[in-house]
Amino acid sequence: ARQYGEVMVGLLTDAAVADHKRLPYLAYEQRKKIVENIRGVTAVVPQEEWDYAPNLRRYRPDFMVHGTDWLEGPLAPYRQKALEALAEFGGKLIEIPYTQGVSSQTMMTQLQGLGTTPDIRRKTLKRLLSAKPISRFIEAHNPISALIAEHAMVELGSKIRQFDGFWSSSLTDSTARGKPDIEALDISSRLSNVNDIFEVTTKPLIFDGDTGGKSEHFELNVRSMERLGISAVIIEDKKGLKKNSLLGNDVVQNQEDIVQFCDKIRAGRTARVSDDFMVFARIESLILDQGMDDALTRARAYVNAGADGIMIHSRKKKPDEVFEFARILRIDFPSVPLICVPTSYNIVTEDELAEHGFNIVIYANQLLRAAYPAMHRVAHEILLHGRSAEVDSQLMGINEILTVIPGTK
Ligand code: SPV
Ligand code: MG
């Protein structure tokens, strides 16, 4: 490019990349510094979308230089659009042979091998919130389920869809250890589980902090979570013996006083060492049939007390009440991160949630619920047949299980 004149580089923003693939390892500003310092680069400008045409029309370069990787495949339509834009002002397209074997995907795989640090991992949730309209988190109750969540990927045209991070669920952590979801697992056991997950993954994690316990304990626990590299804790506004929310009023559960809960939010936020760690407040008013007004009053109070985001929970079959909540809350708080857990209203799509103003969707228990029936079925069939031949077709091959984790062979 330097041979043709002054070089301006259109650099994809984090939001542009996140719309198509995983958030880049380095943030836009970091990448910009690197590219600016390449000899011959005169300017680096943000490219806000995958399509080059808006920047071409804006800067009207004499030449556009691009690799040949877009001659075919999912990028080909963008080549066509670029050619049309260039034709409007007589710009020329120069294509240089694509360097094989270099791709952001390969780099991502190599980086995964290198791992990450608590600081980098913790920051990622804030980066996701500013780069994506909605981020998707999925429950991981042990390292193998986390590895599945880390690597699961589908290709949709030119886009790659993946999970953005993990949810450490009190329900699945408890269930996996054969305990009820009543804050019976102590925090060291929950955090040790997260540590095991972090040993083999790189994505950010949101921690289900149940009620947060006593404020004095919550402050200490915030420090431990932050140090580990957890990005956010969600505490729910219940007191006393908490039960799982999806049980609703079938069991006795009490909601916390608003002022007390605001104090707990403040205590948690004051205890943080860095701004990257977030304390989200979870509202149980709809779960406990306290009504929309109560939910909204609480949301306003919690945000004013400093909550970094609001999770509204619901056990309805349809998303109407969480949509209504989001619509009204957004009038006063257009940008506070909004989180939901569509377990009962699972017909809702991520696009619909994003349209209604949600920023994080949590698939809170699906991996454990998938694993349990499969194990249950196989255990029964082995008992029934007095051998394992009949279940073999339902199982992963021995060769596969030996190589599912690199390094076994
Ligand atoms: C969890 O996953 O533990 C949650 C969400 O808190 S729910 O089970 O719906 O209460
Ligand atoms: Mg929970």
CSV table of C-alpha atoms and ligand atoms in Angstrom, one decimal:
chain,number,residue,atom,x,y,z
A,1,ALA,CA,0.0,0.0,0.0
A,2,ARG,CA,2.9,2.3,0.8
A,3,GLN,CA,4.0,2.3,-2.8
A,4,TYR,CA,0.7,3.9,-3.9
A,5,GLY,CA,0.7,6.8,-1.5
A,6,GLU,CA,-0.2,7.7,2.1
A,7,VAL,CA,-1.7,4.7,3.9
A,8,MET,CA,-4.9,5.0,5.9
A,9,VAL,CA,-5.9,1.8,7.8
A,10,GLY,CA,-9.5,1.0,8.5
A,11,LEU,CA,-9.4,-0.9,11.8
A,12,LEU,CA,-12.4,-2.9,12.8
A,13,THR,CA,-13.8,-1.7,16.2
A,14,ASP,CA,-14.5,-4.2,19.0
A,15,ALA,CA,-18.2,-3.9,18.2
A,16,ALA,CA,-17.7,-4.7,14.5
A,17,VAL,CA,-15.6,-7.8,15.3
A,18,ALA,CA,-17.9,-9.0,18.1
A,19,ASP,CA,-20.8,-8.9,15.7
A,20,HIS,CA,-19.0,-11.6,13.7
A,21,LYS,CA,-16.7,-13.5,15.9
A,22,ARG,CA,-15.2,-13.6,19.4
A,23,LEU,CA,-14.1,-10.3,20.9
A,24,PRO,CA,-10.5,-9.6,19.9
A,25,TYR,CA,-7.8,-10.3,22.5
A,26,LEU,CA,-6.6,-6.7,22.3
A,27,ALA,CA,-9.0,-3.8,22.6
A,28,TYR,CA,-9.4,-1.3,19.8
A,29,GLU,CA,-7.2,1.3,21.4
A,30,GLN,CA,-4.4,-1.3,21.9
A,31,ARG,CA,-4.7,-2.6,18.3
A,32,LYS,CA,-4.7,1.0,17.1
A,33,LYS,CA,-1.4,1.8,18.8
A,34,ILE,CA,0.2,-1.2,17.2
A,35,VAL,CA,-1.1,-0.4,13.6
A,36,GLU,CA,-0.2,3.3,14.0
A,37,ASN,CA,3.3,2.4,14.7
A,38,ILE,CA,3.8,0.3,11.5
A,39,ARG,CA,6.2,2.2,9.2
A,40,GLY,CA,4.3,4.0,6.5
A,41,VAL,CA,0.9,4.1,8.2
A,42,THR,CA,-0.4,7.7,8.2
A,43,ALA,CA,-3.7,7.3,9.9
A,44,VAL,CA,-5.8,4.6,11.5
A,45,VAL,CA,-9.6,5.1,11.4
A,46,PRO,CA,-12.3,3.1,13.0
A,47,GLN,CA,-14.3,0.7,10.8
A,48,GLU,CA,-17.6,0.4,12.6
A,49,GLU,CA,-18.9,-2.5,10.6
A,50,TRP,CA,-17.8,-5.5,8.5
A,51,ASP,CA,-18.8,-3.6,5.3
A,52,TYR,CA,-16.0,-1.4,3.9
A,53,ALA,CA,-18.4,0.8,1.8
A,54,PRO,CA,-19.3,3.4,4.5
A,55,ASN,CA,-15.6,4.2,5.1
A,56,LEU,CA,-14.8,4.2,1.4
A,57,ARG,CA,-17.5,6.7,0.8
A,58,ARG,CA,-16.4,8.8,3.7
A,59,TYR,CA,-12.6,8.9,2.9
A,60,ARG,CA,-12.8,8.4,-0.9
A,61,PRO,CA,-9.3,6.9,-1.2
A,62,ASP,CA,-7.6,6.7,-4.6
A,63,PHE,CA,-6.8,3.0,-3.9
A,64,MET,CA,-8.1,0.3,-1.7
A,65,VAL,CA,-5.7,-2.5,-0.9
A,66,HIS,CA,-7.1,-5.8,0.3
A,67,GLY,CA,-6.0,-9.4,0.4
A,68,THR,CA,-7.5,-12.0,-2.1
A,69,ASP,CA,-9.2,-13.9,0.7
A,70,TRP,CA,-12.5,-12.2,-0.1
A,71,LEU,CA,-12.6,-13.5,-3.8
A,72,GLU,CA,-15.0,-16.2,-2.6
A,73,GLY,CA,-16.8,-17.4,0.4
A,74,PRO,CA,-18.7,-15.4,3.0
A,75,LEU,CA,-16.6,-12.2,2.4
A,76,ALA,CA,-17.3,-12.1,-1.3
A,77,PRO,CA,-20.5,-9.8,-0.9
A,78,TYR,CA,-18.3,-7.3,0.9
A,79,ARG,CA,-15.9,-7.2,-2.1
A,80,GLN,CA,-18.9,-6.4,-4.4
A,81,LYS,CA,-20.1,-3.6,-2.1
A,82,ALA,CA,-16.6,-2.2,-1.9
A,83,LEU,CA,-16.3,-2.2,-5.7
A,84,GLU,CA,-19.6,-0.4,-6.0
A,85,ALA,CA,-18.5,2.3,-3.6
A,86,LEU,CA,-15.1,2.7,-5.3
A,87,ALA,CA,-16.8,3.1,-8.7
A,88,GLU,CA,-18.7,6.2,-7.4
A,89,PHE,CA,-15.6,8.3,-7.1
A,90,GLY,CA,-13.2,6.4,-9.4
A,91,GLY,CA,-11.2,4.6,-6.7
A,92,LYS,CA,-9.2,1.5,-7.7
A,93,LEU,CA,-9.1,-1.8,-6.0
A,94,ILE,CA,-5.7,-3.5,-5.6
A,95,GLU,CA,-5.7,-7.0,-4.4
A,96,ILE,CA,-2.6,-8.7,-3.0
A,97,PRO,CA,-2.2,-12.5,-2.6
A,98,TYR,CA,-3.5,-13.5,0.8
A,99,THR,CA,-0.9,-14.8,3.2
A,100,GLN,CA,-2.0,-18.3,3.9
A,101,GLY,CA,-1.9,-19.7,7.4
A,102,VAL,CA,-2.5,-16.4,9.2
A,103,SER,CA,-6.0,-15.9,10.5
A,104,SER,CA,-7.5,-14.4,13.7
A,105,GLN,CA,-9.1,-17.8,14.3
A,106,THR,CA,-5.7,-19.5,14.4
A,107,MET,CA,-4.4,-16.8,16.7
A,108,MET,CA,-7.3,-17.2,19.0
A,109,THR,CA,-6.6,-21.0,19.2
A,110,GLN,CA,-2.9,-20.2,20.0
A,111,LEU,CA,-3.9,-17.7,22.6
A,112,GLN,CA,-6.2,-20.2,24.2
A,113,GLY,CA,-3.2,-22.4,24.6
A,114,LEU,CA,-1.4,-19.6,26.4
A,115,GLY,CA,-4.3,-19.0,28.7
A,116,THR,CA,-5.2,-15.6,30.3
A,117,THR,CA,-4.6,-13.6,33.4
A,118,PRO,CA,-7.2,-12.7,36.1
A,119,ASP,CA,-7.0,-9.0,35.1
A,120,ILE,CA,-7.6,-9.7,31.4
A,121,ARG,CA,-10.4,-12.1,32.0
A,122,ARG,CA,-12.1,-9.8,34.6
A,123,LYS,CA,-12.1,-6.8,32.2
A,124,THR,CA,-13.7,-8.8,29.4
A,125,LEU,CA,-17.2,-8.5,30.6
A,126,LYS,CA,-17.1,-4.7,30.5
A,127,ARG,CA,-15.6,-4.9,27.0
A,128,LEU,CA,-18.4,-7.2,26.0
A,129,LEU,CA,-21.0,-4.8,27.4
A,130,SER,CA,-19.7,-1.9,25.4
A,131,ALA,CA,-19.1,-4.0,22.2
A,132,LYS,CA,-22.2,-6.1,21.9
A,133,PRO,CA,-25.9,-5.4,22.2
A,134,ILE,CA,-26.4,-8.7,24.0
A,135,SER,CA,-23.9,-11.1,25.4
A,136,ARG,CA,-24.7,-14.8,26.0
A,137,PHE,CA,-23.5,-16.6,29.1
A,138,ILE,CA,-24.0,-20.3,29.9
A,139,GLU,CA,-23.8,-22.3,33.1
A,140,ALA,CA,-20.6,-24.3,33.7
A,141,HIS,CA,-20.5,-26.5,36.8
A,142,ASN,CA,-17.1,-28.1,36.3
A,143,PRO,CA,-14.1,-27.8,33.9
A,144,ILE,CA,-15.5,-30.2,31.3
A,145,SER,CA,-18.8,-28.3,30.9
A,146,ALA,CA,-16.8,-25.1,30.9
A,147,LEU,CA,-14.6,-26.5,28.1
A,148,ILE,CA,-17.7,-27.3,26.1
A,149,ALA,CA,-19.0,-23.7,26.6
A,150,GLU,CA,-15.5,-22.3,25.8
A,151,HIS,CA,-15.3,-24.1,22.4
A,152,ALA,CA,-18.8,-24.6,21.2
A,153,MET,CA,-19.2,-22.6,18.0
A,154,VAL,CA,-21.6,-22.4,15.0
A,155,GLU,CA,-20.9,-20.8,11.7
A,156,LEU,CA,-23.7,-18.7,10.2
A,157,GLY,CA,-22.6,-17.2,6.9
A,158,SER,CA,-19.8,-14.8,7.6
A,159,LYS,CA,-20.5,-14.9,11.3
A,160,ILE,CA,-19.2,-17.2,14.0
A,161,ARG,CA,-21.5,-17.6,17.0
A,162,GLN,CA,-20.1,-18.6,20.4
A,163,PHE,CA,-20.9,-18.2,24.1
A,164,ASP,CA,-19.3,-15.1,25.6
A,165,GLY,CA,-18.7,-16.5,29.0
A,166,PHE,CA,-19.8,-18.7,31.9
A,167,TRP,CA,-22.4,-18.5,34.7
A,168,SER,CA,-21.4,-20.1,37.9
A,169,SER,CA,-24.9,-21.2,39.1
A,170,SER,CA,-25.8,-21.9,42.7
A,171,LEU,CA,-28.4,-24.4,41.4
A,172,THR,CA,-26.0,-26.4,39.2
A,173,ASP,CA,-23.0,-26.1,41.6
A,174,SER,CA,-25.2,-27.4,44.4
A,175,THR,CA,-26.9,-30.1,42.3
A,176,ALA,CA,-23.6,-31.4,40.9
A,177,ARG,CA,-22.5,-31.9,44.6
A,178,GLY,CA,-25.7,-33.5,45.6
A,179,LYS,CA,-26.8,-30.6,47.8
A,180,PRO,CA,-30.0,-28.5,47.7
A,181,ASP,CA,-29.8,-25.0,46.3
A,182,ILE,CA,-30.1,-23.3,49.7
A,183,GLU,CA,-26.7,-21.6,50.1
A,184,ALA,CA,-25.5,-24.9,51.7
A,185,LEU,CA,-22.2,-25.0,49.7
A,186,ASP,CA,-19.7,-22.7,51.3
A,187,ILE,CA,-18.0,-20.0,49.3
A,188,SER,CA,-14.6,-21.7,49.3
A,189,SER,CA,-16.1,-24.7,47.6
A,190,ARG,CA,-17.9,-22.5,45.0
A,191,LEU,CA,-14.7,-20.5,44.4
A,192,SER,CA,-12.5,-23.5,44.2
A,193,ASN,CA,-14.9,-24.8,41.5
A,194,VAL,CA,-14.5,-21.5,39.6
A,195,ASN,CA,-10.7,-21.8,40.0
A,196,ASP,CA,-10.7,-25.3,38.4
A,197,ILE,CA,-12.8,-23.9,35.5
A,198,PHE,CA,-10.4,-21.0,35.1
A,199,GLU,CA,-7.4,-23.3,34.9
A,200,VAL,CA,-8.5,-24.5,31.5
A,201,THR,CA,-10.5,-21.7,30.0
A,202,THR,CA,-10.2,-18.0,29.0
A,203,LYS,CA,-13.7,-16.6,28.9
A,204,PRO,CA,-15.2,-14.3,31.6
A,205,LEU,CA,-17.5,-15.5,34.4
A,206,ILE,CA,-20.5,-14.1,36.2
A,207,PHE,CA,-20.9,-15.6,39.7
A,208,ASP,CA,-24.3,-16.4,41.3
A,209,GLY,CA,-23.7,-15.0,44.8
A,210,ASP,CA,-27.2,-16.1,46.1
A,211,THR,CA,-28.2,-13.5,48.8
A,212,GLY,CA,-24.6,-12.4,49.3
A,213,GLY,CA,-25.0,-13.4,53.0
A,214,LYS,CA,-24.1,-10.8,55.6
A,215,SER,CA,-22.7,-7.5,54.3
A,216,GLU,CA,-19.5,-8.0,56.2
A,217,HIS,CA,-19.0,-11.5,54.6
A,218,PHE,CA,-20.0,-10.2,51.2
A,219,GLU,CA,-17.2,-7.5,51.3
A,220,LEU,CA,-14.6,-10.2,51.9
A,221,ASN,CA,-16.0,-12.5,49.3
A,222,VAL,CA,-16.0,-9.7,46.7
A,223,ARG,CA,-12.3,-9.4,47.2
A,224,SER,CA,-11.8,-13.1,46.7
A,225,MET,CA,-13.9,-13.2,43.6
A,226,GLU,CA,-12.2,-10.2,42.1
A,227,ARG,CA,-8.7,-11.6,42.8
A,228,LEU,CA,-9.7,-14.8,41.1
A,229,GLY,CA,-10.7,-13.0,37.9
A,230,ILE,CA,-14.5,-13.2,38.2
A,231,SER,CA,-16.1,-10.3,36.3
A,232,ALA,CA,-19.3,-9.8,38.3
A,233,VAL,CA,-21.4,-11.2,41.1
A,234,ILE,CA,-25.1,-11.1,41.1
A,235,ILE,CA,-26.8,-11.0,44.5
A,236,GLU,CA,-30.5,-11.5,44.9
A,237,ASP,CA,-32.8,-9.5,47.2
A,238,LYS,CA,-33.9,-12.3,49.5
A,239,LYS,CA,-33.2,-12.9,53.2
A,240,GLY,CA,-33.1,-15.8,55.5
A,241,LEU,CA,-33.1,-19.3,54.1
A,242,LYS,CA,-33.2,-18.8,50.3
A,243,LYS,CA,-34.7,-21.4,48.1
A,244,ASN,CA,-34.4,-21.7,44.3
A,245,SER,CA,-36.3,-18.9,42.5
A,246,LEU,CA,-38.1,-21.2,40.2
A,247,LEU,CA,-40.0,-22.7,43.2
A,248,GLY,CA,-41.5,-19.2,43.6
A,249,ASN,CA,-44.1,-19.1,46.4
A,250,ASP,CA,-44.5,-22.9,46.6
A,251,VAL,CA,-41.9,-22.6,49.3
A,252,VAL,CA,-41.4,-20.0,52.0
A,253,GLN,CA,-38.9,-17.3,50.9
A,254,ASN,CA,-38.7,-13.7,52.0
A,255,GLN,CA,-37.6,-10.7,50.1
A,256,GLU,CA,-35.0,-8.4,51.7
A,257,ASP,CA,-35.8,-4.9,52.9
A,258,ILE,CA,-34.9,-2.3,50.2
A,259,VAL,CA,-32.7,-0.2,52.4
A,260,GLN,CA,-30.8,-3.2,53.8
A,261,PHE,CA,-30.2,-4.6,50.3
A,262,CYS,CA,-28.9,-1.2,49.1
A,263,ASP,CA,-26.5,-1.2,52.0
A,264,LYS,CA,-25.2,-4.6,50.9
A,265,ILE,CA,-24.8,-3.4,47.3
A,266,ARG,CA,-22.8,-0.4,48.6
A,267,ALA,CA,-20.7,-2.6,50.8
A,268,GLY,CA,-19.8,-4.9,47.9
A,269,ARG,CA,-18.9,-2.0,45.6
A,270,THR,CA,-16.8,-0.3,48.2
A,271,ALA,CA,-14.8,-3.5,48.8
A,272,ARG,CA,-13.7,-3.8,45.2
A,273,VAL,CA,-10.1,-3.0,44.3
A,274,SER,CA,-10.7,-2.3,40.6
A,275,ASP,CA,-13.6,-0.8,38.7
A,276,ASP,CA,-13.6,-3.8,36.4
A,277,PHE,CA,-15.4,-6.0,38.9
A,278,MET,CA,-19.2,-5.4,39.0
A,279,VAL,CA,-21.9,-6.0,41.5
A,280,PHE,CA,-25.3,-6.7,39.8
A,281,ALA,CA,-28.5,-6.7,41.8
A,282,ARG,CA,-31.1,-9.3,41.2
A,283,ILE,CA,-34.8,-8.6,41.8
A,284,GLU,CA,-37.1,-11.3,43.0
A,285,SER,CA,-40.4,-9.3,43.1
A,286,LEU,CA,-41.9,-11.1,40.1
A,287,ILE,CA,-40.8,-14.5,41.3
A,288,LEU,CA,-42.5,-13.8,44.7
A,289,ASP,CA,-45.6,-12.2,43.1
A,290,GLN,CA,-44.9,-8.8,44.6
A,291,GLY,CA,-45.8,-7.0,41.3
A,292,MET,CA,-44.2,-4.9,38.7
A,293,ASP,CA,-44.3,-1.7,40.8
A,294,ASP,CA,-42.3,-3.3,43.5
A,295,ALA,CA,-39.8,-4.7,41.0
A,296,LEU,CA,-39.3,-1.2,39.4
A,297,THR,CA,-39.1,0.6,42.8
A,298,ARG,CA,-36.4,-1.8,43.8
A,299,ALA,CA,-34.6,-1.5,40.5
A,300,ARG,CA,-34.4,2.3,40.8
A,301,ALA,CA,-33.2,2.1,44.4
A,302,TYR,CA,-30.6,-0.5,43.6
A,303,VAL,CA,-29.2,1.4,40.6
A,304,ASN,CA,-29.1,4.6,42.7
A,305,ALA,CA,-27.2,2.7,45.4
A,306,GLY,CA,-24.6,1.9,42.8
A,307,ALA,CA,-25.6,-1.5,41.4
A,308,ASP,CA,-23.6,-2.0,38.1
A,309,GLY,CA,-26.5,-3.8,36.5
A,310,ILE,CA,-30.0,-5.3,37.2
A,311,MET,CA,-31.1,-8.9,36.8
A,312,ILE,CA,-34.8,-9.3,36.6
A,313,HIS,CA,-36.0,-12.8,37.2
A,314,SER,CA,-39.3,-14.4,36.2
A,315,ARG,CA,-40.8,-17.8,36.2
A,316,LYS,CA,-43.5,-17.1,33.7
A,317,LYS,CA,-43.8,-19.2,30.5
A,318,LYS,CA,-43.8,-16.0,28.4
A,319,PRO,CA,-41.3,-13.1,28.4
A,320,ASP,CA,-44.1,-10.4,28.6
A,321,GLU,CA,-43.4,-9.3,32.2
A,322,VAL,CA,-39.6,-9.0,31.8
A,323,PHE,CA,-40.2,-7.0,28.5
A,324,GLU,CA,-42.6,-4.7,30.4
A,325,PHE,CA,-40.0,-4.3,33.2
A,326,ALA,CA,-37.3,-3.4,30.7
A,327,ARG,CA,-39.5,-1.0,28.8
A,328,ILE,CA,-40.3,1.0,31.9
A,329,LEU,CA,-36.8,0.8,33.5
A,330,ARG,CA,-35.2,2.0,30.3
A,331,ILE,CA,-37.1,5.3,30.5
A,332,ASP,CA,-35.1,6.4,33.6
A,333,PHE,CA,-32.0,4.3,33.0
A,334,PRO,CA,-31.3,4.0,29.3
A,335,SER,CA,-27.9,2.3,29.7
A,336,VAL,CA,-27.7,0.3,32.9
A,337,PRO,CA,-26.9,-3.3,32.0
A,338,LEU,CA,-30.0,-5.5,32.1
A,339,ILE,CA,-29.7,-9.2,32.6
A,340,CYS,CA,-32.2,-12.0,32.3
A,341,VAL,CA,-32.4,-15.8,32.8
A,342,PRO,CA,-35.0,-17.2,30.4
A,343,THR,CA,-35.3,-20.7,31.8
A,344,SER,CA,-39.1,-20.8,32.0
A,345,TYR,CA,-39.8,-18.4,29.1
A,346,ASN,CA,-37.3,-20.3,26.9
A,347,ILE,CA,-39.3,-19.5,23.7
A,348,VAL,CA,-37.8,-16.0,23.7
A,349,THR,CA,-34.9,-15.5,21.3
A,350,GLU,CA,-31.7,-13.5,22.0
A,351,ASP,CA,-32.7,-11.0,19.2
A,352,GLU,CA,-36.0,-10.4,20.9
A,353,LEU,CA,-34.3,-9.9,24.3
A,354,ALA,CA,-31.8,-7.4,22.7
A,355,GLU,CA,-34.7,-5.5,21.0
A,356,HIS,CA,-36.3,-5.1,24.4
A,357,GLY,CA,-33.1,-3.7,26.0
A,358,PHE,CA,-31.5,-6.7,27.6
A,359,ASN,CA,-27.7,-6.8,27.5
A,360,ILE,CA,-26.9,-10.2,29.0
A,361,VAL,CA,-28.8,-13.5,28.6
A,362,ILE,CA,-27.9,-16.3,31.0
A,363,TYR,CA,-28.6,-20.0,30.1
A,364,ALA,CA,-28.5,-20.9,33.8
A,365,ASN,CA,-28.7,-24.7,34.0
A,366,GLN,CA,-29.0,-26.3,30.5
A,367,LEU,CA,-25.6,-28.1,30.5
A,368,LEU,CA,-26.2,-30.0,33.7
A,369,ARG,CA,-29.8,-30.7,32.8
A,370,ALA,CA,-28.5,-32.2,29.5
A,371,ALA,CA,-25.9,-34.4,31.3
A,372,TYR,CA,-28.0,-35.8,34.1
A,373,PRO,CA,-30.6,-37.6,32.0
A,374,ALA,CA,-27.9,-39.1,29.7
A,375,MET,CA,-26.1,-40.5,32.7
A,376,HIS,CA,-29.3,-41.7,34.4
A,377,ARG,CA,-30.4,-43.5,31.2
A,378,VAL,CA,-27.1,-45.3,30.8
A,379,ALA,CA,-26.9,-46.4,34.4
A,380,HIS,CA,-30.4,-47.9,34.2
A,381,GLU,CA,-29.7,-49.7,30.9
A,382,ILE,CA,-26.5,-51.3,32.3
A,383,LEU,CA,-28.5,-52.6,35.2
A,384,LEU,CA,-31.2,-53.9,33.0
A,385,HIS,CA,-28.9,-55.7,30.6
A,386,GLY,CA,-26.3,-56.8,33.0
A,387,ARG,CA,-23.6,-55.5,30.6
A,388,SER,CA,-22.8,-52.2,28.8
A,389,ALA,CA,-22.9,-53.4,25.1
A,390,GLU,CA,-26.5,-52.0,24.7
A,391,VAL,CA,-25.6,-48.5,25.7
A,392,ASP,CA,-22.4,-48.3,23.6
A,393,SER,CA,-24.1,-46.4,20.7
A,394,GLN,CA,-25.0,-43.7,23.2
A,395,LEU,CA,-21.5,-43.2,24.3
A,396,MET,CA,-18.4,-41.3,23.2
A,397,GLY,CA,-15.8,-43.7,21.9
A,398,ILE,CA,-12.9,-44.6,24.1
A,399,ASN,CA,-10.5,-43.1,21.6
A,400,GLU,CA,-12.4,-39.9,21.6
A,401,ILE,CA,-12.6,-39.6,25.4
A,402,LEU,CA,-8.8,-40.3,25.6
A,403,THR,CA,-8.2,-37.4,23.2
A,404,VAL,CA,-10.9,-35.0,24.1
A,405,ILE,CA,-8.4,-33.2,26.4
A,406,PRO,CA,-5.1,-32.6,24.6
A,407,GLY,CA,-2.1,-34.1,26.3
A,408,THR,CA,-3.7,-37.4,27.4
A,409,LYS,CA,-1.9,-39.4,24.7
B,1,SPV,C1,-29.1,-20.3,39.4
B,1,SPV,O1,-28.7,-20.7,38.3
B,1,SPV,O2,-28.7,-20.9,40.5
B,1,SPV,C2,-30.0,-19.2,39.5
B,1,SPV,C3,-31.0,-19.0,38.5
B,1,SPV,O3,-29.9,-18.5,40.6
B,1,SPV,S1,-32.4,-19.8,39.0
B,1,SPV,O4,-32.1,-21.2,39.2
B,1,SPV,O5,-33.5,-19.6,38.0
B,1,SPV,O6,-32.9,-19.2,40.3
B,2,MG,MG,-28.9,-19.4,42.1
